[in-house]
CSV table of C-alpha atoms in Angstrom, one decimal:
chain,number,residue,atom,x,y,z
A,1,UNK,CA,87.0,91.1,32.6
A,2,UNK,CA,84.2,90.7,30.1
A,3,UNK,CA,83.8,93.1,27.2
A,4,UNK,CA,80.5,94.2,28.7
A,5,UNK,CA,82.4,95.1,32.0
A,6,UNK,CA,85.1,96.9,30.0
A,7,UNK,CA,82.6,99.1,28.1
A,8,UNK,CA,80.7,100.0,31.6
A,9,UNK,CA,84.3,101.0,32.7
A,10,UNK,CA,84.9,103.0,29.5
A,11,UNK,CA,88.2,100.9,29.3
A,12,UNK,CA,87.8,99.5,25.6
A,13,UNK,CA,91.5,99.9,24.5
A,14,UNK,CA,92.2,96.1,24.2
A,15,UNK,CA,88.7,95.5,22.4
A,16,UNK,CA,89.2,95.8,18.5
A,17,UNK,CA,86.7,97.8,17.0
A,18,UNK,CA,86.1,98.5,13.3
A,19,UNK,CA,83.1,100.7,11.9
A,20,UNK,CA,82.4,99.5,8.5
A,21,UNK,CA,80.1,102.0,7.4
A,22,UNK,CA,80.8,105.6,8.5
A,23,UNK,CA,79.8,108.7,6.1
A,24,UNK,CA,82.2,111.6,6.3
A,25,UNK,CA,82.3,115.2,4.8
A,26,UNK,CA,79.5,117.6,4.3
A,27,UNK,CA,75.9,116.6,4.5
A,28,UNK,CA,74.7,118.2,1.2
A,29,UNK,CA,71.9,115.8,0.2
A,30,UNK,CA,70.2,115.2,3.5
A,31,UNK,CA,66.7,115.9,4.1
A,32,UNK,CA,67.0,115.7,7.9
A,33,UNK,CA,69.1,117.9,10.2
A,34,UNK,CA,72.5,116.4,11.0
A,35,UNK,CA,74.7,118.0,13.6
A,36,UNK,CA,77.7,119.4,11.7
A,37,UNK,CA,81.0,118.3,12.8
A,38,UNK,CA,84.4,118.5,11.2
A,39,UNK,CA,86.1,115.5,10.0
A,40,UNK,CA,88.8,115.5,12.5
A,41,UNK,CA,86.1,116.2,15.2
A,42,UNK,CA,84.0,113.1,13.8
A,43,UNK,CA,86.9,110.8,13.9
A,44,UNK,CA,87.8,112.0,17.5
A,45,UNK,CA,84.4,111.4,18.7
A,46,UNK,CA,84.4,107.7,17.2
A,47,UNK,CA,87.5,107.2,19.2
A,48,UNK,CA,86.3,108.5,22.4
A,49,UNK,CA,83.3,106.1,22.1
A,50,UNK,CA,85.7,103.2,21.7
A,51,UNK,CA,86.0,102.8,17.8
A,52,UNK,CA,89.6,102.3,16.6
A,53,UNK,CA,89.3,102.7,13.0
A,54,UNK,CA,86.5,103.3,10.3
A,55,UNK,CA,85.7,102.7,6.6
A,56,UNK,CA,84.7,106.2,5.4
A,57,UNK,CA,82.3,106.9,2.8
A,58,UNK,CA,82.1,110.4,1.0
A,59,UNK,CA,78.8,112.0,2.2
A,60,UNK,CA,79.0,114.3,-0.8
A,61,UNK,CA,79.2,111.4,-3.4
A,62,UNK,CA,75.5,110.9,-2.7
A,63,UNK,CA,72.8,112.2,-5.2
A,64,UNK,CA,73.3,114.6,-7.9
A,65,UNK,CA,77.1,115.5,-7.2
A,66,UNK,CA,80.4,114.9,-8.8
A,67,UNK,CA,80.9,111.6,-6.9
A,68,UNK,CA,84.2,111.2,-8.5
A,69,UNK,CA,85.6,114.3,-7.1
A,70,UNK,CA,84.1,113.2,-3.6
A,71,UNK,CA,85.9,110.1,-3.6
A,72,UNK,CA,89.3,111.6,-4.5
A,73,UNK,CA,88.8,114.0,-1.6
A,74,UNK,CA,87.9,110.8,0.7
A,75,UNK,CA,91.1,109.0,-0.4
A,76,UNK,CA,93.2,112.0,0.2
A,77,UNK,CA,91.7,112.2,3.7
A,78,UNK,CA,92.3,108.5,4.3
A,79,UNK,CA,95.9,108.7,3.2
A,80,UNK,CA,96.4,111.4,5.7
A,81,UNK,CA,95.5,109.5,8.8
A,82,UNK,CA,96.2,106.1,10.2
A,83,UNK,CA,92.5,105.5,11.3
A,84,UNK,CA,90.7,105.4,8.1
A,85,UNK,CA,89.9,103.1,5.2
A,86,UNK,CA,87.6,104.1,2.3
A,87,UNK,CA,85.0,103.0,0.0
A,88,UNK,CA,84.7,104.2,-3.6
A,89,UNK,CA,81.4,105.2,-5.2
A,90,UNK,CA,79.2,104.0,-7.9
A,91,UNK,CA,75.9,105.1,-9.5
A,92,UNK,CA,74.7,104.5,-13.0
A,93,UNK,CA,74.5,108.1,-14.3
A,94,UNK,CA,78.2,108.5,-13.7
A,95,UNK,CA,79.1,105.0,-15.0
A,96,UNK,CA,82.3,105.8,-17.0
A,97,UNK,CA,84.0,108.0,-14.8
A,98,UNK,CA,83.3,106.0,-11.6
A,99,UNK,CA,84.2,102.6,-13.2
A,100,UNK,CA,87.5,104.1,-14.2
A,101,UNK,CA,88.1,105.5,-10.5
A,102,UNK,CA,87.3,102.0,-9.3
A,103,UNK,CA,89.5,100.3,-11.5
A,104,UNK,CA,92.3,102.6,-10.3
A,105,UNK,CA,91.5,102.3,-6.7
A,106,UNK,CA,90.8,98.7,-6.2
A,107,UNK,CA,94.2,97.8,-5.3
A,108,UNK,CA,94.8,100.6,-2.9
A,109,UNK,CA,95.8,99.3,0.5
A,110,UNK,CA,93.1,101.5,2.2
A,111,UNK,CA,90.2,100.3,-0.2
A,112,UNK,CA,87.3,98.3,1.4
A,113,UNK,CA,85.1,98.1,-1.6
A,114,UNK,CA,82.3,100.2,-3.4
A,115,UNK,CA,79.3,101.8,-1.9
A,116,UNK,CA,76.0,102.3,-3.7
A,117,UNK,CA,72.8,104.1,-2.6
A,118,UNK,CA,70.1,103.5,-5.3
A,119,UNK,CA,67.6,105.7,-3.3
A,120,UNK,CA,69.9,108.7,-3.0
A,121,UNK,CA,71.1,108.3,-6.6
A,122,UNK,CA,67.5,108.0,-8.0
A,123,UNK,CA,68.4,104.6,-9.4
A,124,UNK,CA,67.0,101.1,-8.9
A,125,UNK,CA,68.7,97.8,-8.3
A,126,UNK,CA,66.2,96.0,-10.6
A,127,UNK,CA,66.5,98.2,-13.8
A,128,UNK,CA,69.5,97.0,-15.3
A,129,UNK,CA,71.7,100.1,-14.5
A,130,UNK,CA,73.9,98.3,-12.2
A,131,UNK,CA,74.4,95.2,-14.2
A,132,UNK,CA,77.9,96.1,-15.7
A,133,UNK,CA,79.1,97.3,-12.4
A,134,UNK,CA,78.0,94.2,-10.7
A,135,UNK,CA,79.7,91.8,-13.1
A,136,UNK,CA,83.1,94.0,-12.8
A,137,UNK,CA,82.9,93.7,-8.9
A,138,UNK,CA,82.0,89.9,-9.0
A,139,UNK,CA,85.0,89.4,-11.7
A,140,UNK,CA,87.4,91.4,-9.5
A,141,UNK,CA,86.2,90.0,-6.0
A,142,UNK,CA,85.4,93.8,-4.8
A,143,UNK,CA,82.9,93.9,-1.9
A,144,UNK,CA,79.9,96.0,-2.5
A,145,UNK,CA,78.2,98.0,0.3
A,146,UNK,CA,74.6,98.8,-0.6
A,147,UNK,CA,72.0,100.7,1.4
A,148,UNK,CA,69.2,98.5,1.8
A,149,UNK,CA,65.9,99.2,3.3
A,150,UNK,CA,62.9,96.9,2.7
A,151,UNK,CA,60.3,99.8,2.5
A,152,UNK,CA,62.1,101.5,-0.5
A,153,UNK,CA,61.6,99.5,-3.7
A,154,UNK,CA,64.7,100.5,-5.4
A,155,UNK,CA,67.1,99.0,-2.9
A,156,UNK,CA,65.4,96.0,-0.9
A,157,UNK,CA,67.7,93.2,0.2
A,158,UNK,CA,66.0,90.7,-2.0
A,159,UNK,CA,66.7,92.6,-4.9
A,160,UNK,CA,70.3,91.2,-4.9
A,161,UNK,CA,68.9,87.7,-5.7
A,162,UNK,CA,69.1,88.5,-9.4
A,163,UNK,CA,72.9,89.4,-9.2
A,164,UNK,CA,73.7,86.5,-7.0
A,165,UNK,CA,71.8,84.1,-9.4
A,166,UNK,CA,74.5,85.1,-11.9
A,167,UNK,CA,77.4,85.5,-9.4
A,168,UNK,CA,76.7,83.5,-6.4
A,169,UNK,CA,80.1,84.1,-4.8
A,170,UNK,CA,80.1,88.0,-5.0
A,171,UNK,CA,80.9,89.9,-1.8
A,172,UNK,CA,77.8,91.9,-0.9
A,173,UNK,CA,77.2,93.7,2.5
A,174,UNK,CA,73.6,94.6,2.9
A,175,UNK,CA,73.6,98.1,4.6
A,176,UNK,CA,71.2,98.4,7.5
A,177,UNK,CA,70.4,94.6,6.8
A,178,UNK,CA,67.1,95.9,5.1
A,179,UNK,CA,66.2,97.9,8.1
A,180,UNK,CA,62.7,97.1,9.2
A,181,UNK,CA,61.7,93.3,10.3
A,182,UNK,CA,60.8,91.9,6.7
A,183,UNK,CA,64.3,93.4,5.2
A,184,UNK,CA,66.3,92.0,8.1
A,185,UNK,CA,64.7,88.5,7.8
A,186,UNK,CA,65.5,88.5,4.0
A,187,UNK,CA,68.9,89.8,4.6
A,188,UNK,CA,69.7,86.9,7.1
A,189,UNK,CA,68.1,84.4,4.8
A,190,UNK,CA,70.6,85.4,2.1
A,191,UNK,CA,73.3,85.5,4.4
A,192,UNK,CA,72.5,81.7,5.3
A,193,UNK,CA,72.0,80.9,1.3
A,194,UNK,CA,74.9,82.7,-0.2
A,195,UNK,CA,78.7,82.4,0.7
A,196,UNK,CA,79.4,85.9,0.7
A,197,UNK,CA,76.3,87.8,1.7
A,198,UNK,CA,76.9,89.8,4.9
A,199,UNK,CA,74.6,91.8,7.3
A,200,UNK,CA,75.7,95.3,8.4
A,201,UNK,CA,73.8,95.5,11.6
A,202,UNK,CA,73.2,99.4,11.8
A,203,UNK,CA,69.6,100.2,11.0
A,204,UNK,CA,68.2,96.9,12.5
A,205,UNK,CA,66.9,99.1,15.3
A,206,UNK,CA,63.3,98.8,13.9
A,207,UNK,CA,63.3,95.1,13.3
A,208,UNK,CA,62.0,93.9,16.6
A,209,UNK,CA,64.8,91.8,17.0
A,210,UNK,CA,67.2,91.8,19.8
A,211,UNK,CA,70.7,91.1,19.1
A,212,UNK,CA,70.8,87.9,21.2
A,213,UNK,CA,67.9,86.6,19.0
A,214,UNK,CA,69.2,88.0,15.7
A,215,UNK,CA,72.5,86.1,15.9
A,216,UNK,CA,70.6,82.8,15.7
A,217,UNK,CA,69.2,83.7,12.3
A,218,UNK,CA,72.4,83.9,10.4
A,219,UNK,CA,76.1,82.4,10.8
A,220,UNK,CA,77.9,84.3,13.2
A,221,UNK,CA,80.6,85.2,11.0
A,222,UNK,CA,78.1,87.1,8.7
A,223,UNK,CA,77.1,89.9,11.0
A,224,UNK,CA,79.3,93.3,10.7
A,225,UNK,CA,79.5,96.2,13.0
A,226,UNK,CA,78.9,99.6,11.8
A,227,UNK,CA,77.3,102.8,13.0
A,228,UNK,CA,76.1,104.8,9.8
A,229,UNK,CA,77.3,107.9,11.3
A,230,UNK,CA,77.2,110.8,10.6
A,231,UNK,CA,73.5,110.1,9.5
A,232,UNK,CA,73.2,108.3,13.0
A,233,UNK,CA,74.8,108.7,16.5
A,234,UNK,CA,78.0,106.8,17.2
A,235,UNK,CA,77.0,105.3,20.1
A,236,UNK,CA,73.7,103.1,19.9
A,237,UNK,CA,74.8,100.4,17.7
A,238,UNK,CA,78.1,100.1,19.5
A,239,UNK,CA,76.1,99.6,22.9
A,240,UNK,CA,73.9,97.1,21.3
A,241,UNK,CA,77.0,94.5,20.8
A,242,UNK,CA,79.0,95.8,23.8
A,243,UNK,CA,76.5,95.5,26.6
A,244,UNK,CA,74.4,92.6,25.2
A,245,UNK,CA,74.4,89.0,26.5
A,246,UNK,CA,75.9,87.3,23.3
A,247,UNK,CA,79.5,85.7,24.2
A,248,UNK,CA,82.5,87.7,24.2
A,249,UNK,CA,84.0,85.8,21.4
A,250,UNK,CA,81.0,86.5,19.0
A,251,UNK,CA,81.2,90.2,19.9
A,252,UNK,CA,85.0,90.3,18.8
A,253,UNK,CA,83.8,88.7,15.5
A,254,UNK,CA,81.1,91.3,14.9
A,255,UNK,CA,83.2,94.3,16.0
A,256,UNK,CA,86.2,93.5,13.8
A,257,UNK,CA,87.0,89.9,12.6
A,258,UNK,CA,84.2,89.4,10.5
A,259,UNK,CA,84.8,92.6,8.2
A,260,UNK,CA,88.5,91.8,8.3
A,261,UNK,CA,87.8,88.3,6.8
A,262,UNK,CA,85.6,89.9,4.4
A,263,UNK,CA,88.3,92.1,2.9
A,264,UNK,CA,91.1,89.9,3.6
A,265,UNK,CA,93.3,92.5,5.4
A,266,UNK,CA,94.0,93.5,8.9
A,267,UNK,CA,92.3,96.6,9.7
A,268,UNK,CA,92.8,97.1,13.6
B,1,UNK,CA,74.6,104.9,37.1
B,2,UNK,CA,70.8,104.7,37.5
B,3,UNK,CA,67.9,105.2,35.1
B,4,UNK,CA,64.3,105.2,35.2
B,5,UNK,CA,62.7,104.5,31.8
B,6,UNK,CA,59.7,106.4,30.3
B,7,UNK,CA,59.0,104.2,27.5
B,8,UNK,CA,58.9,100.5,28.6
B,9,UNK,CA,56.5,97.9,27.7
B,10,UNK,CA,55.7,94.2,27.9
B,11,UNK,CA,53.7,91.4,26.1
B,12,UNK,CA,51.8,88.8,27.6
B,13,UNK,CA,53.7,86.2,25.4
B,14,UNK,CA,57.2,86.2,23.7
B,15,UNK,CA,57.0,87.2,19.9
B,16,UNK,CA,59.9,85.6,17.8
B,17,UNK,CA,63.1,87.7,17.8
B,18,UNK,CA,62.4,89.4,21.1
B,19,UNK,CA,64.7,88.2,23.9
B,20,UNK,CA,62.7,89.5,26.9
B,21,UNK,CA,59.1,90.2,26.4
B,22,UNK,CA,57.0,89.2,29.4
B,23,UNK,CA,56.6,91.5,32.4
B,24,UNK,CA,58.8,89.5,34.3
B,25,UNK,CA,61.7,89.0,31.7
B,26,UNK,CA,61.6,92.8,31.1
B,27,UNK,CA,61.9,93.6,34.6
B,28,UNK,CA,64.9,91.3,34.9
B,29,UNK,CA,66.5,93.1,32.1
B,30,UNK,CA,66.0,96.3,33.6
B,31,UNK,CA,67.5,95.1,36.9
B,32,UNK,CA,70.7,94.0,35.0
B,33,UNK,CA,70.8,97.4,33.2
B,34,UNK,CA,70.7,100.0,36.2
B,35,UNK,CA,67.0,100.8,35.2
B,36,UNK,CA,65.4,101.3,38.8
B,37,UNK,CA,61.8,102.3,37.7
B,38,UNK,CA,59.6,102.3,34.4
B,39,UNK,CA,56.7,103.6,33.1
B,40,UNK,CA,54.8,100.5,32.1
B,41,UNK,CA,52.7,99.7,28.9
B,42,UNK,CA,50.8,96.5,28.1
B,43,UNK,CA,51.7,96.2,24.4
B,44,UNK,CA,49.6,93.1,23.9
B,45,UNK,CA,46.8,93.8,21.2
B,46,UNK,CA,44.9,90.7,21.1
B,47,UNK,CA,43.2,88.3,23.8
B,48,UNK,CA,42.0,90.9,26.2
B,49,UNK,CA,40.0,94.0,26.4
B,50,UNK,CA,41.8,97.4,26.7
B,51,UNK,CA,40.4,97.7,30.2
B,52,UNK,CA,41.7,94.3,31.1
B,53,UNK,CA,45.0,94.8,29.7
B,54,UNK,CA,45.2,98.2,31.6
B,55,UNK,CA,44.3,96.6,34.9
B,56,UNK,CA,47.1,94.1,34.4
B,57,UNK,CA,49.5,96.9,34.1
B,58,UNK,CA,48.2,98.7,37.1
B,59,UNK,CA,48.5,95.6,39.2
B,60,UNK,CA,52.1,95.1,38.0
B,61,UNK,CA,52.8,98.6,39.0
B,62,UNK,CA,51.5,98.4,42.4
B,63,UNK,CA,53.6,95.6,42.9
B,64,UNK,CA,56.9,97.2,41.6
B,65,UNK,CA,56.3,100.8,42.2
B,66,UNK,CA,56.4,101.6,38.6
B,67,UNK,CA,54.0,104.2,36.7
B,68,UNK,CA,51.2,102.5,34.7
B,69,UNK,CA,50.9,103.8,31.2
B,70,UNK,CA,47.3,103.0,30.2
B,71,UNK,CA,46.1,102.6,26.4
B,72,UNK,CA,43.3,105.3,26.2
B,73,UNK,CA,40.6,105.0,23.8
B,74,UNK,CA,38.2,107.7,23.2
B,75,UNK,CA,34.6,107.7,25.0
B,76,UNK,CA,32.8,106.7,21.7
B,77,UNK,CA,32.0,103.3,23.1
B,78,UNK,CA,31.0,103.1,26.8
B,79,UNK,CA,31.9,99.5,27.0
B,80,UNK,CA,35.4,99.9,25.8
B,81,UNK,CA,36.4,103.1,27.3
B,82,UNK,CA,36.5,104.8,30.9
B,83,UNK,CA,33.8,106.9,32.5
B,84,UNK,CA,34.9,110.5,33.7
B,85,UNK,CA,35.1,109.3,37.3
B,86,UNK,CA,37.0,106.3,36.3
B,87,UNK,CA,39.5,108.3,34.3
B,88,UNK,CA,39.9,110.9,37.0
B,89,UNK,CA,40.5,108.2,39.7
B,90,UNK,CA,43.2,106.6,37.3
B,91,UNK,CA,45.0,109.9,36.5
B,92,UNK,CA,45.0,111.3,40.1
B,93,UNK,CA,44.7,108.5,42.6
B,94,UNK,CA,46.6,105.7,40.5
B,95,UNK,CA,49.2,108.3,38.9
B,96,UNK,CA,48.7,106.9,35.7
B,97,UNK,CA,49.9,108.2,32.4
B,98,UNK,CA,48.1,107.5,29.2
B,99,UNK,CA,49.1,106.3,25.7
B,100,UNK,CA,47.0,107.0,22.4
B,101,UNK,CA,47.5,105.4,19.0
B,102,UNK,CA,46.3,107.8,16.5
B,103,UNK,CA,46.9,105.5,13.7
B,104,UNK,CA,46.7,102.0,15.1
B,105,UNK,CA,43.3,102.8,17.1
B,106,UNK,CA,42.2,105.1,14.2
B,107,UNK,CA,41.8,107.7,16.9
B,108,UNK,CA,43.7,110.9,16.3
B,109,UNK,CA,43.7,113.3,19.3
B,110,UNK,CA,40.9,115.9,18.6
B,111,UNK,CA,38.5,117.6,20.8
B,112,UNK,CA,35.4,116.1,19.2
B,113,UNK,CA,36.8,112.7,19.7
B,114,UNK,CA,38.2,112.7,23.2
B,115,UNK,CA,36.0,115.3,24.4
B,116,UNK,CA,36.0,115.7,28.3
B,117,UNK,CA,39.1,113.2,28.6
B,118,UNK,CA,41.2,116.0,27.4
B,119,UNK,CA,40.1,118.2,30.3
B,120,UNK,CA,40.7,115.3,32.7
B,121,UNK,CA,44.3,115.0,31.4
B,122,UNK,CA,45.1,118.7,31.6
B,123,UNK,CA,43.5,119.2,35.2
B,124,UNK,CA,45.4,116.0,36.2
B,125,UNK,CA,48.6,116.7,34.5
B,126,UNK,CA,48.8,113.2,33.5
B,127,UNK,CA,51.4,112.5,30.8
B,128,UNK,CA,49.8,111.6,27.4
B,129,UNK,CA,52.4,109.6,25.5
B,130,UNK,CA,52.3,109.1,21.7
B,131,UNK,CA,54.4,107.7,19.1
B,132,UNK,CA,55.9,110.0,16.5
B,133,UNK,CA,56.0,106.7,14.2
B,134,UNK,CA,52.3,107.1,14.1
B,135,UNK,CA,52.5,110.4,12.4
B,136,UNK,CA,53.8,111.3,8.6
B,137,UNK,CA,53.6,115.0,9.6
B,138,UNK,CA,53.3,116.5,13.1
B,139,UNK,CA,51.1,119.4,12.1
B,140,UNK,CA,47.8,117.9,13.4
B,141,UNK,CA,49.4,117.1,16.8
B,142,UNK,CA,51.0,120.6,17.0
B,143,UNK,CA,47.9,122.3,16.1
B,144,UNK,CA,45.9,120.4,18.7
B,145,UNK,CA,48.8,121.2,21.3
B,146,UNK,CA,48.5,124.9,20.5
B,147,UNK,CA,44.8,124.7,21.9
B,148,UNK,CA,45.8,122.8,25.0
B,149,UNK,CA,48.9,124.3,26.4
B,150,UNK,CA,48.5,122.6,29.9
B,151,UNK,CA,48.4,119.3,28.4
B,152,UNK,CA,51.6,117.4,29.1
B,153,UNK,CA,52.6,115.6,25.9
B,154,UNK,CA,55.7,112.9,25.6
B,155,UNK,CA,56.6,112.5,22.2
B,156,UNK,CA,57.9,108.9,22.1
B,157,UNK,CA,59.8,106.8,19.5
B,158,UNK,CA,60.8,110.0,17.7
B,159,UNK,CA,61.6,109.7,13.8
B,160,UNK,CA,64.8,111.5,12.7
B,161,UNK,CA,63.0,112.1,9.3
B,162,UNK,CA,60.7,114.4,11.4
B,163,UNK,CA,63.4,115.9,13.4
B,164,UNK,CA,62.9,119.5,12.4
B,165,UNK,CA,59.2,119.0,13.3
B,166,UNK,CA,59.4,117.4,16.8
B,167,UNK,CA,62.1,119.8,17.9
B,168,UNK,CA,60.1,122.8,16.9
B,169,UNK,CA,57.2,121.3,18.7
B,170,UNK,CA,59.1,121.0,22.0
B,171,UNK,CA,60.5,124.6,21.5
B,172,UNK,CA,57.2,126.1,20.7
B,173,UNK,CA,54.6,124.8,22.9
B,174,UNK,CA,54.8,124.4,26.6
B,175,UNK,CA,54.8,120.9,28.4
B,176,UNK,CA,55.9,118.8,25.5
B,177,UNK,CA,58.9,116.3,26.0
B,178,UNK,CA,60.7,113.7,24.1
B,179,UNK,CA,62.3,110.3,25.1
B,180,UNK,CA,65.3,108.7,24.0
B,181,UNK,CA,64.1,105.4,22.5
B,182,UNK,CA,64.8,106.3,18.9
B,183,UNK,CA,67.5,109.1,19.4
B,184,UNK,CA,69.6,108.2,16.6
B,185,UNK,CA,70.6,111.4,15.1
B,186,UNK,CA,74.1,112.3,15.2
B,187,UNK,CA,75.6,113.4,18.4
B,188,UNK,CA,71.8,113.2,19.5
B,189,UNK,CA,71.9,113.9,23.1
B,190,UNK,CA,74.3,116.6,23.0
B,191,UNK,CA,72.7,118.3,19.9
B,192,UNK,CA,69.2,118.1,21.2
B,193,UNK,CA,70.0,119.0,24.9
B,194,UNK,CA,71.6,122.4,23.3
B,195,UNK,CA,68.7,122.9,21.3
B,196,UNK,CA,65.7,122.2,23.5
B,197,UNK,CA,67.2,121.6,27.0
B,198,UNK,CA,68.0,118.5,28.9
B,199,UNK,CA,64.9,119.1,31.1
B,200,UNK,CA,62.9,118.4,27.9
B,201,UNK,CA,64.6,114.8,27.3
B,202,UNK,CA,63.5,111.6,29.3
B,203,UNK,CA,65.1,108.5,29.2
B,204,UNK,CA,63.4,105.7,27.5
B,205,UNK,CA,64.4,102.3,26.0
B,206,UNK,CA,61.4,101.1,23.8
B,207,UNK,CA,61.6,97.7,25.5
B,208,UNK,CA,60.7,95.1,24.7
B,209,UNK,CA,60.5,95.8,20.8
B,210,UNK,CA,64.2,96.6,21.2
B,211,UNK,CA,66.8,96.2,23.4
B,212,UNK,CA,68.0,98.7,26.3
B,213,UNK,CA,71.7,98.4,25.4
B,214,UNK,CA,71.8,101.2,22.8
B,215,UNK,CA,70.3,103.8,25.2
B,216,UNK,CA,72.4,102.8,28.2
B,217,UNK,CA,75.8,103.1,26.0
B,218,UNK,CA,74.5,106.3,24.6
B,219,UNK,CA,74.1,107.7,28.1
B,220,UNK,CA,77.2,106.2,29.6
B,221,UNK,CA,79.4,108.0,26.6
B,222,UNK,CA,77.3,111.0,26.6
B,223,UNK,CA,79.4,114.3,26.6
B,224,UNK,CA,76.9,116.5,28.6
B,225,UNK,CA,77.6,117.9,32.1
B,226,UNK,CA,76.8,115.3,35.0
B,227,UNK,CA,73.6,117.4,36.3
B,228,UNK,CA,72.2,117.2,32.5
B,229,UNK,CA,73.0,113.6,32.4
B,230,UNK,CA,70.9,113.1,35.9
B,231,UNK,CA,68.1,115.1,34.3
B,232,UNK,CA,67.6,112.7,31.5
B,233,UNK,CA,68.4,109.8,33.3
B,234,UNK,CA,65.8,109.9,35.9
B,235,UNK,CA,65.3,113.3,37.5
B,236,UNK,CA,62.8,114.3,34.7
B,237,UNK,CA,61.0,111.0,34.9
B,238,UNK,CA,60.6,111.7,38.7
B,239,UNK,CA,59.0,115.2,37.9
B,240,UNK,CA,56.9,114.2,34.8
B,241,UNK,CA,55.9,110.7,35.2
B,242,UNK,CA,55.9,110.0,38.9
B,243,UNK,CA,54.6,113.6,39.9
B,244,UNK,CA,55.2,112.9,43.4
B,245,UNK,CA,52.3,110.6,43.5
B,246,UNK,CA,52.6,107.8,46.3
B,247,UNK,CA,51.9,104.6,44.8
């Protein structure tokens, strides 16, 4: 039976699905209404929709909060469950505390990498504030997941070119793959040109690219599935992959294998 | 599973990146994805007059039984827009719905600009579709709606950054609906059905600028009671878009 048919029958138990970009915790910094849900309920919803495990990001780490404390909370949560990995957090204004925390966590079995969100942290990829952090991640082979959106000058995908010029093999996941069309096209170009640049497909809803066409613009092993919940609904991006006409083998890669190969560990 | 799509369009050519774009291509995708009927809009903006593009949509809809959504320009220039008699015929006899582009056509919905057309829309109950993405702030649209309670307004392509505004519009004013194309908010269908009612939400895919799979899956794994799912999936479309008009 095809993956599409399994999805239509709500029988996804044999399809491995890992959500590589999953916000969790209190939504303190958001300027939009987000349906409140407990961590347990949020993870249970993911399961009901077909997702096996997630890579959590502490919602409270964004913006003018004590990010270190929020990441500690997230690590405790991940350790208490069997369905969750975690990203650490970095922002330039809390440099010392967060770099110390990243160093302490980087060998943790549930560690996925570090999330950065220049827009929410009032930072800018181009102003040098991330230089030391990027160097550390490149040297230690730590994946960096960055919120990218073409219309936001502080975190356009192409801004990573300056880091890739110095560290061409560093692992970068372009969150939302730049969102709108120009950003998506840049993200896919960079995924073609650089060995370890990946496209996180949530957010590409506004790119006027159907997934059947999108996968022709970059190598198949460069597309990563994620939902961006709880900013976004659990189901739309999942449906884009599961119900599309791309081959089942490619669906398996996008839904789980590509991120496993990127972080070098079995996730599901 | 059956769906009727309130926000479906087509192009006369296939732009790069769009897997199914022409009327026949999009129709085939609909058939493969349990979408029985659509409200169709010709999204091609070059090469044809608006009247000719609309006429093409009407012809397609006559063939497939869909609801034509016609691009509506204000009556500023007689050569490009419709006369009152023509508009009444389209709204009533043809059962058409209409779409305005406040930003793209530089034609915000105001009394001085659309003049008698507003009266025709109100009298006929023909739905007027407008994309939330054409607004940074919905206040002008809300203020207009307050003066025209009978106007049937379908807010398409909702924007999560304006979710406090569009939800308030649906709650505050009669005859305002939303469709699902961009309902990406967390637990969106369940949350919005609780807030504004499932009778105010129409299933819409936003094809061909995006795929329908996200919306199908969202409906399939939706945690609402069956009767509310059916309202969103096709019953609201039958009531608001088809209006019992024989096509």
